[in-house]
mmCIF file of C-alpha atoms in Angstrom:
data_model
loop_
_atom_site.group_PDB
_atom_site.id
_atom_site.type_symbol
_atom_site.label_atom_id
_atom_site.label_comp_id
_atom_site.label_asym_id
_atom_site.label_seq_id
_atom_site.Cartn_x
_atom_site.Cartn_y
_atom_site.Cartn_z
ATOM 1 C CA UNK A 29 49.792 123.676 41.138
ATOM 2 C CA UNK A 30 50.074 127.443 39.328
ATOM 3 C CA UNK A 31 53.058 129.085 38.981
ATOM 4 C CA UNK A 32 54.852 131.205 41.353
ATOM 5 C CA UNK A 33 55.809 133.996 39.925
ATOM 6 C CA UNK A 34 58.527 136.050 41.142
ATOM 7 C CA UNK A 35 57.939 139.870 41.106
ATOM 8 C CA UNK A 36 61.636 141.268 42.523
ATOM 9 C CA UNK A 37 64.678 142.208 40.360
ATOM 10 C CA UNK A 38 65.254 139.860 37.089
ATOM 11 C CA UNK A 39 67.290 139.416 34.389
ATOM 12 C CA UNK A 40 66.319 137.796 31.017
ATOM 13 C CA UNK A 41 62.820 136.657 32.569
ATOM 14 C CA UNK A 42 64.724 134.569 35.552
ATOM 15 C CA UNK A 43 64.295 136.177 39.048
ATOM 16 C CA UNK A 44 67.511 137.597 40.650
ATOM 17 C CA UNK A 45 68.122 137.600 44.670
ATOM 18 C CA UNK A 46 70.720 138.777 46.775
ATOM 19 C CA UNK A 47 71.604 135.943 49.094
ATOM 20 C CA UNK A 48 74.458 137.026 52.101
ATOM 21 C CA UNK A 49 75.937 139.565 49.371
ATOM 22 C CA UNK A 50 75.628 137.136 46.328
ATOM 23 C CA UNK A 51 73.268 137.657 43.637
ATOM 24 C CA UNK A 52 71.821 134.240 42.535
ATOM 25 C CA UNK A 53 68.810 132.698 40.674
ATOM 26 C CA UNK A 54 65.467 132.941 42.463
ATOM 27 C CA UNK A 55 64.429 129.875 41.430
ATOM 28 C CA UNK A 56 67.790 127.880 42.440
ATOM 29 C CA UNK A 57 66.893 129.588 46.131
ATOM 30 C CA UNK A 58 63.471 128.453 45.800
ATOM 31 C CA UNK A 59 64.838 124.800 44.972
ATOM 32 C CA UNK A 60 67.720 124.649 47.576
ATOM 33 C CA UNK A 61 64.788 125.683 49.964
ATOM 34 C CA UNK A 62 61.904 123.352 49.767
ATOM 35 C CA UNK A 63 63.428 120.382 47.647
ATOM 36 C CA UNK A 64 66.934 120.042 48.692
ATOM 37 C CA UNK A 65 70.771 120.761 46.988
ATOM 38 C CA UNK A 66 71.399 120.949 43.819
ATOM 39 C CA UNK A 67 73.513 118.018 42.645
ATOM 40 C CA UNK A 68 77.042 119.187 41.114
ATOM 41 C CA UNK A 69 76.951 119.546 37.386
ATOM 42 C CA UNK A 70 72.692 119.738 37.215
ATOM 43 C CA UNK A 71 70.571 122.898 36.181
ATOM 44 C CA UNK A 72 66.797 123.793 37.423
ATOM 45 C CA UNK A 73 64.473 123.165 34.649
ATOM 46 C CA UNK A 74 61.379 124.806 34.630
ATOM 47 C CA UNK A 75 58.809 121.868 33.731
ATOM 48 C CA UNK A 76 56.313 124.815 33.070
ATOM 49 C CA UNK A 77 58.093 126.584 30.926
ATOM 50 C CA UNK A 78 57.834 129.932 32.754
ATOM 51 C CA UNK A 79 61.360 131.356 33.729
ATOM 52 C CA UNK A 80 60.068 133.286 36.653
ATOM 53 C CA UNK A 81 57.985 130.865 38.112
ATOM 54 C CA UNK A 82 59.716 129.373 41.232
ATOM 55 C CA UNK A 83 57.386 126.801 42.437
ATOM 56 C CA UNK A 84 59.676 123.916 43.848
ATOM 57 C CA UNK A 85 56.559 121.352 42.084
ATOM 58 C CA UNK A 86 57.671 123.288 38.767
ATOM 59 C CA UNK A 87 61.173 122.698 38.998
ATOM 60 C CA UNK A 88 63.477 120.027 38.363
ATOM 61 C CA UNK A 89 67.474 119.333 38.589
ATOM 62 C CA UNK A 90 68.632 118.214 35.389
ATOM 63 C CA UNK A 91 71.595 117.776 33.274
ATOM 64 C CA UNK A 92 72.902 120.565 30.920
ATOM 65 C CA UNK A 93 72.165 118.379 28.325
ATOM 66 C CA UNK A 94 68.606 117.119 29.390
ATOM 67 C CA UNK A 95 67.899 121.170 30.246
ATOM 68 C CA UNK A 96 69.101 121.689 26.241
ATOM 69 C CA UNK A 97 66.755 119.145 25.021
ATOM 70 C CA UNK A 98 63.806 120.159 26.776
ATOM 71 C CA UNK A 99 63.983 123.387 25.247
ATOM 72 C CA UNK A 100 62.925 125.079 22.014
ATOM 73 C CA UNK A 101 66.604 127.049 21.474
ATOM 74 C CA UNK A 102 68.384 125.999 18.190
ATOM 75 C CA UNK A 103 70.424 123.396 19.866
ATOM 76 C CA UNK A 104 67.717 121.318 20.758
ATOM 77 C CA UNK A 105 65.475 121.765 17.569
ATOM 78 C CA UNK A 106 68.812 120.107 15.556
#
């Protein structure tokens, strides 16, 4: 169950793919792959923590606001 880390083009730490012309999240690829759509109005939360890791078993659709929690930004420390 290790991460899988993505080694192409990234920006801030997340994995970047061209997909038909459009540039999207690796891991939301990843997801959309081997777990299914994304339901409208969730996010993919890393459950490991790593933002290039995009291991469907690592990843998670979430509310905005469940994503915020989860992390250790400013919003979710107050």
């Amino acid at each position: 169950d290790g991460c899988w880390l993505w080694t192409g083009a990234a920006t801030g730490g997340y994995g970047r793919i061209k997909v038909e012309g459009r540039g999207m999240a690796a891991h939301r690829v990843s997801f959309e792959l081997f777990v299914g759509p994304i339901p409208e109005g969730h996010q993919i939360d890393h459950l490991c923590g790593n933002p290039a890791c995009v291991y469907p078993g690592h990843l998670e659709a979430v509310t905005p606001r469940v994503n915020t929690l989860r992390s250790t930004n400013r919003a979710a420390l107050n």
